PDB file of C-alpha atoms and ligand atoms in Angstrom:
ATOM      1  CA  UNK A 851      -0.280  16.589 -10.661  1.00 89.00           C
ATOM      2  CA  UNK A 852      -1.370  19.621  -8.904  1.00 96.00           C
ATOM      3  CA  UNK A 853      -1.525  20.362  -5.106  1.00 97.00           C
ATOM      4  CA  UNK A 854      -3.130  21.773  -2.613  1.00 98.00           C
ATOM      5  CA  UNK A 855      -1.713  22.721   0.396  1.00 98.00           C
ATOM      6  CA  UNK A 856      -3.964  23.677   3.277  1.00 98.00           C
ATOM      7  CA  UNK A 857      -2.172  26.561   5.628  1.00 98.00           C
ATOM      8  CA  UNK A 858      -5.168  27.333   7.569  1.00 98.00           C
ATOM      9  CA  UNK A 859      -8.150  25.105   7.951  1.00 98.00           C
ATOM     10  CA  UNK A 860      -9.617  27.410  10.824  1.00 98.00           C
ATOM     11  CA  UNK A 861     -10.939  30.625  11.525  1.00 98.00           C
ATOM     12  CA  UNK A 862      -9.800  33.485  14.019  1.00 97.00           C
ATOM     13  CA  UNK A 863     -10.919  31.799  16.809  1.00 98.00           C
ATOM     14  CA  UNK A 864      -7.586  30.033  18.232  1.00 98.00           C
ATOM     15  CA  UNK A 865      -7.686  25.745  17.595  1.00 98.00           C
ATOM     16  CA  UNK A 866      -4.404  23.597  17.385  1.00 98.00           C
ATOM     17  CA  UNK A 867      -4.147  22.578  14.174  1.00 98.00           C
ATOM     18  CA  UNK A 868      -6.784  24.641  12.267  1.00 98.00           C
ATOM     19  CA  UNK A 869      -5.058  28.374  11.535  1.00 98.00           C
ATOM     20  CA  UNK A 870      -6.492  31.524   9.741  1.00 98.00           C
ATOM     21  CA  UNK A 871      -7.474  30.985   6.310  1.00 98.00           C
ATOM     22  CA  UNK A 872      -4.908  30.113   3.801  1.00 98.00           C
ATOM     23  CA  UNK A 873      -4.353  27.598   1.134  1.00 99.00           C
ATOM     24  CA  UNK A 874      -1.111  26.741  -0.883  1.00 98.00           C
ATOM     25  CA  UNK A 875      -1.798  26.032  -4.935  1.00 98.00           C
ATOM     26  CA  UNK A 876       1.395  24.259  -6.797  1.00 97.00           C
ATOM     27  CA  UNK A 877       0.601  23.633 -10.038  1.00 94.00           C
ATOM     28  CA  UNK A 878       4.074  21.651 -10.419  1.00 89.00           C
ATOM     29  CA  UNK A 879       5.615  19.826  -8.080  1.00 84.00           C
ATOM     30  CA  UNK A 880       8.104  22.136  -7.358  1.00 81.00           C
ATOM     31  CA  UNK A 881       7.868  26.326  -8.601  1.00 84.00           C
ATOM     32  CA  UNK A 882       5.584  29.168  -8.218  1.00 95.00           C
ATOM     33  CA  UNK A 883       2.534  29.003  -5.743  1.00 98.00           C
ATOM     34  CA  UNK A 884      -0.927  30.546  -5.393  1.00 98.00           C
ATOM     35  CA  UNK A 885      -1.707  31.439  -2.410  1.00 98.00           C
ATOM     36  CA  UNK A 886      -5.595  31.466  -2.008  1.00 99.00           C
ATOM     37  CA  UNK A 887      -6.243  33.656   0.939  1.00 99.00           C
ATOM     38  CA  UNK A 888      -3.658  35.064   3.492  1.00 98.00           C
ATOM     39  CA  UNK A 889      -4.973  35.131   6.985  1.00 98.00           C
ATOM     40  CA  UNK A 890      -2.714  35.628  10.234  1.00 98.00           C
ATOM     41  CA  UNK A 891       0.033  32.910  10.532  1.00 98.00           C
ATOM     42  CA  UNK A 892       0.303  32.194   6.610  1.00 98.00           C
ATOM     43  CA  UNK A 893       3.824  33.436   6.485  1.00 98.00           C
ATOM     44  CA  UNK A 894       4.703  31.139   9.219  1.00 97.00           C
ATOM     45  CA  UNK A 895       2.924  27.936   7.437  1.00 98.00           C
ATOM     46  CA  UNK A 896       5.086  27.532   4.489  1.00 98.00           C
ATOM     47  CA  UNK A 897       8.232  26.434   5.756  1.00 97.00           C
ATOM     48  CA  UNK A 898       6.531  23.198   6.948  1.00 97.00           C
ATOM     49  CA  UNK A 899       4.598  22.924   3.472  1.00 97.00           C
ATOM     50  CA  UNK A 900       8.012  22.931   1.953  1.00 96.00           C
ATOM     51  CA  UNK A 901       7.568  26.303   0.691  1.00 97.00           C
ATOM     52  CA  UNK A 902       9.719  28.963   0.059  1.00 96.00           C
ATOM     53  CA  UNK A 903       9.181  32.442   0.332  1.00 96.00           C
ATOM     54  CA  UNK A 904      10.277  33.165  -3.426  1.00 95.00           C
ATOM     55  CA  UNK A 905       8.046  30.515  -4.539  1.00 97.00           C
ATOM     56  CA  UNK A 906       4.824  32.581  -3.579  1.00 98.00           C
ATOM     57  CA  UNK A 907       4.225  34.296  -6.885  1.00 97.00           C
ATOM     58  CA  UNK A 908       0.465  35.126  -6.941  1.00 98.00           C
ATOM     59  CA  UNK A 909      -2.174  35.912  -3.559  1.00 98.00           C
ATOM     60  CA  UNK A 910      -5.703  35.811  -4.638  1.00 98.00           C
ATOM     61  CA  UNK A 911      -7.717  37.074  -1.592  1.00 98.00           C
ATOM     62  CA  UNK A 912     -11.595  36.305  -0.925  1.00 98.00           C
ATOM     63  CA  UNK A 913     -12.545  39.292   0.759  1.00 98.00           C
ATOM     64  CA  UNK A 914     -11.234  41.389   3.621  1.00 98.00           C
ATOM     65  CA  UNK A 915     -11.954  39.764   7.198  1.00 98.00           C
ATOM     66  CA  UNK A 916      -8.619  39.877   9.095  1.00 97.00           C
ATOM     67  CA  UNK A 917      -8.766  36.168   9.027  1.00 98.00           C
ATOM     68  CA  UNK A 918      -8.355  35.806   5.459  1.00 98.00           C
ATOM     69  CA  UNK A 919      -6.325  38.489   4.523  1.00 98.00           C
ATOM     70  CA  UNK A 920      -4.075  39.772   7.354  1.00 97.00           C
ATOM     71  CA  UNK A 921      -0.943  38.168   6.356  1.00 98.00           C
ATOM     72  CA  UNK A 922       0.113  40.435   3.239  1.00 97.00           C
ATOM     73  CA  UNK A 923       1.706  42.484   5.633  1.00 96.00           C
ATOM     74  CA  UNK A 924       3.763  39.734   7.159  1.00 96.00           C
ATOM     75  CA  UNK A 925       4.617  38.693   3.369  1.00 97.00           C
ATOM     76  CA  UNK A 926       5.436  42.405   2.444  1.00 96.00           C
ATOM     77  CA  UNK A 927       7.642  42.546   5.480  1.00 95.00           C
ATOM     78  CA  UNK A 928       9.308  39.420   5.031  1.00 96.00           C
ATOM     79  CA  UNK A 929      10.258  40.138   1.746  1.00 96.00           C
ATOM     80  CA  UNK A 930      11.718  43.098   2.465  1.00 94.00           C
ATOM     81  CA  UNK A 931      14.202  41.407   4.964  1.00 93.00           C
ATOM     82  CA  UNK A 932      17.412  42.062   4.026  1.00 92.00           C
ATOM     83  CA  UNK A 933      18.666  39.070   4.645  1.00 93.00           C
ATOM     84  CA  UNK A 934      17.148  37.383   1.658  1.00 92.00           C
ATOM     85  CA  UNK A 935      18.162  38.199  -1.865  1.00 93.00           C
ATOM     86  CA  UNK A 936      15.459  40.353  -3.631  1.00 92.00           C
ATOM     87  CA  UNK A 937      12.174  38.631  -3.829  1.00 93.00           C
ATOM     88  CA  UNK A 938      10.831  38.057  -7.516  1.00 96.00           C
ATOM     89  CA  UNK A 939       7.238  40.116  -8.260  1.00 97.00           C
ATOM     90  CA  UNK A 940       4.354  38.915  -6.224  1.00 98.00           C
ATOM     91  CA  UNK A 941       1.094  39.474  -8.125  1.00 98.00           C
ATOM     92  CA  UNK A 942      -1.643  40.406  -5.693  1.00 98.00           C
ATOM     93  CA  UNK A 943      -5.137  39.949  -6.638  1.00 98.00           C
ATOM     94  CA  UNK A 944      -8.395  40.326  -4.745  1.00 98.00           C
ATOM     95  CA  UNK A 945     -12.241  41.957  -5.419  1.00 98.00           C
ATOM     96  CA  UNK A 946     -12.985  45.367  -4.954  1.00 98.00           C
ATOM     97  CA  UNK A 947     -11.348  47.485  -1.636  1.00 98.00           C
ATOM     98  CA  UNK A 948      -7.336  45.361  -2.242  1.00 98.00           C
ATOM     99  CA  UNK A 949      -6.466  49.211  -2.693  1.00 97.00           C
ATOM    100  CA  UNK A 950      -7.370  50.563   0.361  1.00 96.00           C
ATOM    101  CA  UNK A 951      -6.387  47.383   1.641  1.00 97.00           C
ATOM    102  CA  UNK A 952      -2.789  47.643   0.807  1.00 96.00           C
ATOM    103  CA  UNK A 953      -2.680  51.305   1.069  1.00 94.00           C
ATOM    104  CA  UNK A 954      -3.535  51.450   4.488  1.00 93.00           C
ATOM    105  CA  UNK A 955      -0.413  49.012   5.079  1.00 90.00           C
ATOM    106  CA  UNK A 956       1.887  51.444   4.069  1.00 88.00           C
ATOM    107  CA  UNK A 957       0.216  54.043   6.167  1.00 92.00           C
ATOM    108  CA  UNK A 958       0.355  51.737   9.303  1.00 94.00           C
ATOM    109  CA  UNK A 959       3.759  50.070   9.226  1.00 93.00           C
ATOM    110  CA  UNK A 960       5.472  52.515   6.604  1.00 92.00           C
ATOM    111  CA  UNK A 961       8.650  51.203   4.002  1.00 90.00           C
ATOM    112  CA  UNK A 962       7.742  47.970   5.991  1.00 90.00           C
ATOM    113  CA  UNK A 963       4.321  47.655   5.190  1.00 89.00           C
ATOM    114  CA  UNK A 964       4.850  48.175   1.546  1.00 90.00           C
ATOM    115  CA  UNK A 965       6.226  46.166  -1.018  1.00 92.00           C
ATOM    116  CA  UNK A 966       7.893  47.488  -3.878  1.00 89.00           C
ATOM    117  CA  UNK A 967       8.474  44.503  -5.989  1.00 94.00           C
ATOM    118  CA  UNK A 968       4.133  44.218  -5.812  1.00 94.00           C
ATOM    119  CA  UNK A 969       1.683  44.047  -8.454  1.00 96.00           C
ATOM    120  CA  UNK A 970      -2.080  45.160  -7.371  1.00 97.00           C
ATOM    121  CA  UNK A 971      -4.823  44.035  -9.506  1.00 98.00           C
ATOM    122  CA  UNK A 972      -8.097  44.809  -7.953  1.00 98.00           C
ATOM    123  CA  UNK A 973     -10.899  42.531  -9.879  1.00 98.00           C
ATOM    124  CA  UNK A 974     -13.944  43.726 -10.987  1.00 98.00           C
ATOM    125  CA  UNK A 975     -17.154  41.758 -11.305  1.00 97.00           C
ATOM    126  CA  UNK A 976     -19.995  42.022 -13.933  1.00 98.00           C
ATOM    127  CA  UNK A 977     -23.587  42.856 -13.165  1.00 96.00           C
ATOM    128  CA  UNK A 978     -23.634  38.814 -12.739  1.00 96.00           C
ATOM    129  CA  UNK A 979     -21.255  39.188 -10.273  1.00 97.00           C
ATOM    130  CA  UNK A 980     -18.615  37.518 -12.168  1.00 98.00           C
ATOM    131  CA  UNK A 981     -14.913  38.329 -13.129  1.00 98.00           C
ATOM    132  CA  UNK A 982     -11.521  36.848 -13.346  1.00 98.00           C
ATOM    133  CA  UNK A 983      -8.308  37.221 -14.447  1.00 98.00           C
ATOM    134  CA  UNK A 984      -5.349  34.834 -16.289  1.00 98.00           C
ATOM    135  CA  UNK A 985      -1.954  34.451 -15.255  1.00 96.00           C
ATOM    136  CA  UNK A 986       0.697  31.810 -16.145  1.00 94.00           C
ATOM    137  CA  UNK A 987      -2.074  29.595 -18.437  1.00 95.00           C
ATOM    138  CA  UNK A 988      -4.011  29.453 -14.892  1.00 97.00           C
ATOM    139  CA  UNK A 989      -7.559  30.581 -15.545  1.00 98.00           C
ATOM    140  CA  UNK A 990      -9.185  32.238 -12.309  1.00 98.00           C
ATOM    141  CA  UNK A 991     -12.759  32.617 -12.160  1.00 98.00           C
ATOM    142  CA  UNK A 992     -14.897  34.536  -9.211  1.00 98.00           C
ATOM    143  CA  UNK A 993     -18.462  34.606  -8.018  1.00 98.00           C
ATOM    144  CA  UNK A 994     -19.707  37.301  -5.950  1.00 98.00           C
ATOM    145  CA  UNK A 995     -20.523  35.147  -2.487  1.00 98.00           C
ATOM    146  CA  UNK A 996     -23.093  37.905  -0.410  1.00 94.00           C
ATOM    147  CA  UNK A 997     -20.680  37.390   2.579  1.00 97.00           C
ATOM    148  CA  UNK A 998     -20.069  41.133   2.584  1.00 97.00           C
ATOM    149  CA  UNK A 999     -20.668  43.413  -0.121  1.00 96.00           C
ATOM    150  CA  UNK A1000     -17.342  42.413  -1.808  1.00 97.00           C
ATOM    151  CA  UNK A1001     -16.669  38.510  -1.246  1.00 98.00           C
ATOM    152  CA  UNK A1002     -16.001  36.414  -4.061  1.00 98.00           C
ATOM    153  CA  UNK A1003     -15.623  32.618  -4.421  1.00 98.00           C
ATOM    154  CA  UNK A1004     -12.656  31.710  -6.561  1.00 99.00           C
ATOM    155  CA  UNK A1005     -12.336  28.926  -9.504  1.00 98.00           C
ATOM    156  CA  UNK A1006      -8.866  27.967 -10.861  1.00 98.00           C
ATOM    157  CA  UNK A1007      -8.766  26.026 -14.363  1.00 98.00           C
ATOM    158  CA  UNK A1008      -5.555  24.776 -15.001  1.00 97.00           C
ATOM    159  CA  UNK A1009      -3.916  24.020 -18.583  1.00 96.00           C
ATOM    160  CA  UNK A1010      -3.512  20.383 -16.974  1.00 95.00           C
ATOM    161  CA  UNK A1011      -7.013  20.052 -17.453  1.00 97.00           C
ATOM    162  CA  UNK A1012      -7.415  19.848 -13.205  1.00 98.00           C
ATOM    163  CA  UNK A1013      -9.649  22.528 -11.645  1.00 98.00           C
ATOM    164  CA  UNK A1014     -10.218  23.707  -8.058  1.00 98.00           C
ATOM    165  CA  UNK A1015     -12.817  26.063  -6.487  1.00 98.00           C
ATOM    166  CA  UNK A1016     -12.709  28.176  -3.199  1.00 98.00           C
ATOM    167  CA  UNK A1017     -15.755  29.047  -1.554  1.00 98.00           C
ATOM    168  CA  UNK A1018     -14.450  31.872   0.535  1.00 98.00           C
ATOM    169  CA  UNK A1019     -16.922  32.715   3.118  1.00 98.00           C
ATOM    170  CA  UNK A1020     -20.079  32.342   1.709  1.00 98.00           C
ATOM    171  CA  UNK A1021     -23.656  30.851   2.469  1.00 97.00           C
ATOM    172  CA  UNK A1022     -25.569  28.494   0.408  1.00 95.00           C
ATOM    173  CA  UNK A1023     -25.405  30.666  -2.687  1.00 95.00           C
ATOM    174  CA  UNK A1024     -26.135  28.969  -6.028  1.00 97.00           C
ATOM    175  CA  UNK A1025     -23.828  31.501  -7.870  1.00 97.00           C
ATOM    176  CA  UNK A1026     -21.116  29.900  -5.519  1.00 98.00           C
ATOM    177  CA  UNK A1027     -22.487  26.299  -7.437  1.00 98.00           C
ATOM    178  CA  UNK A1028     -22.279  27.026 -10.411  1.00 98.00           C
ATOM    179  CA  UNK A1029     -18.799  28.659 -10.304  1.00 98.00           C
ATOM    180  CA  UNK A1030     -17.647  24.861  -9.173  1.00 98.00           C
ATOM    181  CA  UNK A1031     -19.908  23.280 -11.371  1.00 98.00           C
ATOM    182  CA  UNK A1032     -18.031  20.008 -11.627  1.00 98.00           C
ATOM    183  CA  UNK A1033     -14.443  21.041 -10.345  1.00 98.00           C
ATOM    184  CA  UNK A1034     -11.893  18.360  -9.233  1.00 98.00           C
ATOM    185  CA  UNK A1035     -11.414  19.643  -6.020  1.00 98.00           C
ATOM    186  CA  UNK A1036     -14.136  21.841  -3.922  1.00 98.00           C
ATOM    187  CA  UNK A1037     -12.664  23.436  -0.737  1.00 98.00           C
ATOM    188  CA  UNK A1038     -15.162  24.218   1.175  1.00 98.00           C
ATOM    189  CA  UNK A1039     -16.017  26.687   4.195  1.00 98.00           C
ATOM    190  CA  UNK A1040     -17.871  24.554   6.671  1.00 98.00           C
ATOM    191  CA  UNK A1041     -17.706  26.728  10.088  1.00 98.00           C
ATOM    192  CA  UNK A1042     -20.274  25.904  12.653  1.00 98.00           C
ATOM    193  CA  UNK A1043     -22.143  22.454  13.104  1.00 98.00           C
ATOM    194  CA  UNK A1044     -25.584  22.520  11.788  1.00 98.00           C
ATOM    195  CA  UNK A1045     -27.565  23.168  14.622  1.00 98.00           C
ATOM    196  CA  UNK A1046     -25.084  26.493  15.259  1.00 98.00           C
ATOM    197  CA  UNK A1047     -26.653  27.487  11.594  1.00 97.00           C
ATOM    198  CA  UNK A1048     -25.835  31.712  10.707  1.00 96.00           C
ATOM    199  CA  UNK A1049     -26.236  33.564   7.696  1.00 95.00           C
ATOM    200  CA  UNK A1050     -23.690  33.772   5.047  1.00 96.00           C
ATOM    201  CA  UNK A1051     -21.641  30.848   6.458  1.00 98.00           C
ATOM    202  CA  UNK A1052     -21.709  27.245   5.599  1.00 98.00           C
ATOM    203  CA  UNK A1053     -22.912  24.327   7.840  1.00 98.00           C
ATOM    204  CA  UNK A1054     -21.490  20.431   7.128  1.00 98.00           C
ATOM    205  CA  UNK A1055     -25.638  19.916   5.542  1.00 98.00           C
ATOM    206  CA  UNK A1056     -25.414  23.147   3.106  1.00 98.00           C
ATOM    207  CA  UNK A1057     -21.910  22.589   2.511  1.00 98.00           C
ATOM    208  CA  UNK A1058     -22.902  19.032   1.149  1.00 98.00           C
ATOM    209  CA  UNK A1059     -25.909  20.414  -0.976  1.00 98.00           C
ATOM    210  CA  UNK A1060     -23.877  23.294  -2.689  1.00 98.00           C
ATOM    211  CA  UNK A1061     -21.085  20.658  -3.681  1.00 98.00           C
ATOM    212  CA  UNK A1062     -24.270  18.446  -4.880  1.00 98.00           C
ATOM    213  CA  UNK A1063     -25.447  20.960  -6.627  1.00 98.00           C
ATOM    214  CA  UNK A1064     -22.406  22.156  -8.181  1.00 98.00           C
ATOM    215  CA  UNK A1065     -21.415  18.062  -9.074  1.00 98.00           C
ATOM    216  CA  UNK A1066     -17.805  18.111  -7.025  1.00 98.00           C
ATOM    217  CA  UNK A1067     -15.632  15.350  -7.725  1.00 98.00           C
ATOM    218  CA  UNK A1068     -14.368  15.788  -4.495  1.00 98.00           C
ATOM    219  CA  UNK A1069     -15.200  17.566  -1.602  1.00 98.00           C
ATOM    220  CA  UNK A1070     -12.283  19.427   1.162  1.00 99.00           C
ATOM    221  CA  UNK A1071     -14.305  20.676   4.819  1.00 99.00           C
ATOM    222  CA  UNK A1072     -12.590  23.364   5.917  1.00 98.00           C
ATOM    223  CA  UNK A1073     -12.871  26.920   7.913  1.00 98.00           C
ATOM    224  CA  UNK A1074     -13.769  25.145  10.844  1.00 98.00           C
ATOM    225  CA  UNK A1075     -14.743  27.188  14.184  1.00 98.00           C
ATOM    226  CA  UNK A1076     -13.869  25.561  17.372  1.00 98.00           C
ATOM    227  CA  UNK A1077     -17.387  24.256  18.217  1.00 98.00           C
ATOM    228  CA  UNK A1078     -17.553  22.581  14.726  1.00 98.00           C
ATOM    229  CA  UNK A1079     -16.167  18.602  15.134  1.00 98.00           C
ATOM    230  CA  UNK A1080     -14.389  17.768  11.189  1.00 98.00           C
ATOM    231  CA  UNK A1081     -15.274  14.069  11.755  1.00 98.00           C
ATOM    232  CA  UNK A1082     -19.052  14.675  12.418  1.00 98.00           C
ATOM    233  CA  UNK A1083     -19.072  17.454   9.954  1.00 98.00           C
ATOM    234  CA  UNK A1084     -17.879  14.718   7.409  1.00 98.00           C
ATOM    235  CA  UNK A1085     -20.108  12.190   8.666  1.00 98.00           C
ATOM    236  CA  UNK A1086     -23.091  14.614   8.239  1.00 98.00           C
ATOM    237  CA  UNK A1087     -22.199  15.952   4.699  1.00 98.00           C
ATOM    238  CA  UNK A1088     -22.144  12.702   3.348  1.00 98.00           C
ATOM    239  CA  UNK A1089     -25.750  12.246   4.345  1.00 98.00           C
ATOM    240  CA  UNK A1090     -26.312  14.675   1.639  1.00 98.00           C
ATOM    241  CA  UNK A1091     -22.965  14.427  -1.246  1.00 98.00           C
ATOM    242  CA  UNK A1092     -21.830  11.096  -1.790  1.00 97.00           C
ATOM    243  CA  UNK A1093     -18.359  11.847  -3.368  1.00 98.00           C
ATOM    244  CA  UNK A1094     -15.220  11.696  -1.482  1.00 98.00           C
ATOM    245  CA  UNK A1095     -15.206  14.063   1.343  1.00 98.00           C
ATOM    246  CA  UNK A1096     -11.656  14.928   2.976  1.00 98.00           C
ATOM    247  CA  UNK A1097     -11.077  17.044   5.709  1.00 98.00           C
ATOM    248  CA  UNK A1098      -9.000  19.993   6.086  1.00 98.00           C
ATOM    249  CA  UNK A1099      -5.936  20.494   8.727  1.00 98.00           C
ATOM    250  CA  UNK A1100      -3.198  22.423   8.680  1.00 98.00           C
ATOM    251  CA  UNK A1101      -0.646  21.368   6.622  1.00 98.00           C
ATOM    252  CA  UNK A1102      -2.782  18.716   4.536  1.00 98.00           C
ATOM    253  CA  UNK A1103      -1.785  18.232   0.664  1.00 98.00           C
ATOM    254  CA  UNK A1104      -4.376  17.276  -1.700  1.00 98.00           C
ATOM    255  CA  UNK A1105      -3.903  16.362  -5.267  1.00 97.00           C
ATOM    256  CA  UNK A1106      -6.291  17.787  -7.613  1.00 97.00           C
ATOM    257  CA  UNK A1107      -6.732  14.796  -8.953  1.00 95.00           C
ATOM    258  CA  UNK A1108      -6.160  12.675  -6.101  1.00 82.00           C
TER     259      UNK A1108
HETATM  260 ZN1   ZN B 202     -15.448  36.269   6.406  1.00 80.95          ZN
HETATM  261 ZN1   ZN B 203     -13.866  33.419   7.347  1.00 80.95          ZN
END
């Protein structure tokens, strides 16, 4: 069975025990991992998820707020150590602006900031604001979210037959719906508490009516701002979805599947 490993359950506002965006995808027990966003402190997050540095094969970035993203220098830096034998290719994915991006890494930090043993693939969308990409039988599907001009939501179909979507940042967006329509596992933004409502984020209320609409299985809270409470935000969303509802912490495994 598949798993998800939350690294960051937070945002870039400091909380103990809710990090910068990140999230851990191990199709196998043990072997490569997806790393679904990349925010400030991933790096630092996989040795307690049991994850070794080789083992990150694939990032597949949302869009380009520090909190989700920051980390590929850390990565790119880390695998340069010389201290580790040389790290297999890392396949880096993300919507439009991953070039200037990574480019601006090697400007800033020089040798250190680049990583020569890194594939770029910058992914278009259509005029639905859709694209994707395969990789290792793993089918990844985006959604433009409106967050900025660039976010995407991401869907992962596995050739298990389990699927998982991402929101990203995004607000209550049916595009974002139907990209999940039906997916085992929904991960979820949910950053402020309802009555702290702003544009282009998610609050526990439209969380729960985009994984209605999109008919979850099962339902992960996450992004969480400091002001927003995970055990109210669960006991509000389930006013509205009536699946399973977990929350997200750092350092939380899910199975796809359950
Ligand atoms: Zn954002
Ligand atoms: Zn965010």
């Amino acid at each position: 069975m598949a798993t998800l490993t939350v690294l960051g359950a937070g945002s870039i506002l400091p909380r103990t025990g809710y990090g910068c965006s990140s999230y851990a995808l191990r199709p196998e027990e043990s072997g490569p991992v997806t790393l679904l966003d990349c925010g400030p402190g991933t790096t630092r997050q996989l040795a307690p998820a049991g994850i070794e540095l080789h083992d990150v094969r694939r990032v597949v970035l949302s869009h380009y707020h520090t909190d989700h993203c920051l980390d590929v220098f850390a990565l790119a830096f880390a695998r340069r150590s010389p201290f580790l034998a040389p790290p297999p290719q890392l396949a880096v994915y993300g919507p439009r602006g991953l070039d200037e991006l990574l480019g601006s890494g090697g400007e800033v930090f020089g040798r250190w900031g680049r990583d020569p043993a890194r594939d770029v693939h910058v992914v278009e969308v259509d005029g639905e604001g859709r694209g994707g990409f395969e990789a290792d039988g793993l089918v990844f599907t985006c959604a433009r979210t409106l967050h900025t001009p660039n976010a995407v939501a991401w869907r992962v179909d596995l050739p298990s037959g389990e699927s998982l979507a991402y929101s990203g940042d995004t607000g209550e967006n049916p595009a974002v719906a139907e990209l999940a329509r039906g997916v085992d596992l929904f991960v979820c933004e949910c950053s402020f508490p309802d009555a702290e409502a702003v544009e282009h984020h998610l609050t526990p209320s439209s969380a729960a009516r985009l994984a209605r609409d999109a008919g979850v299985k099962r339902l992960v809270l996450s992004h969480f701002y400091p002001s927003n409470d995970p055990e109210t935000a669960r006991a509000v969303a389930a006013e509205t979805f009536d699946g399973p509802i977990e929350l997200a912490r750092d350092g939380a495994a899910f199975g796809l599947t359950g």
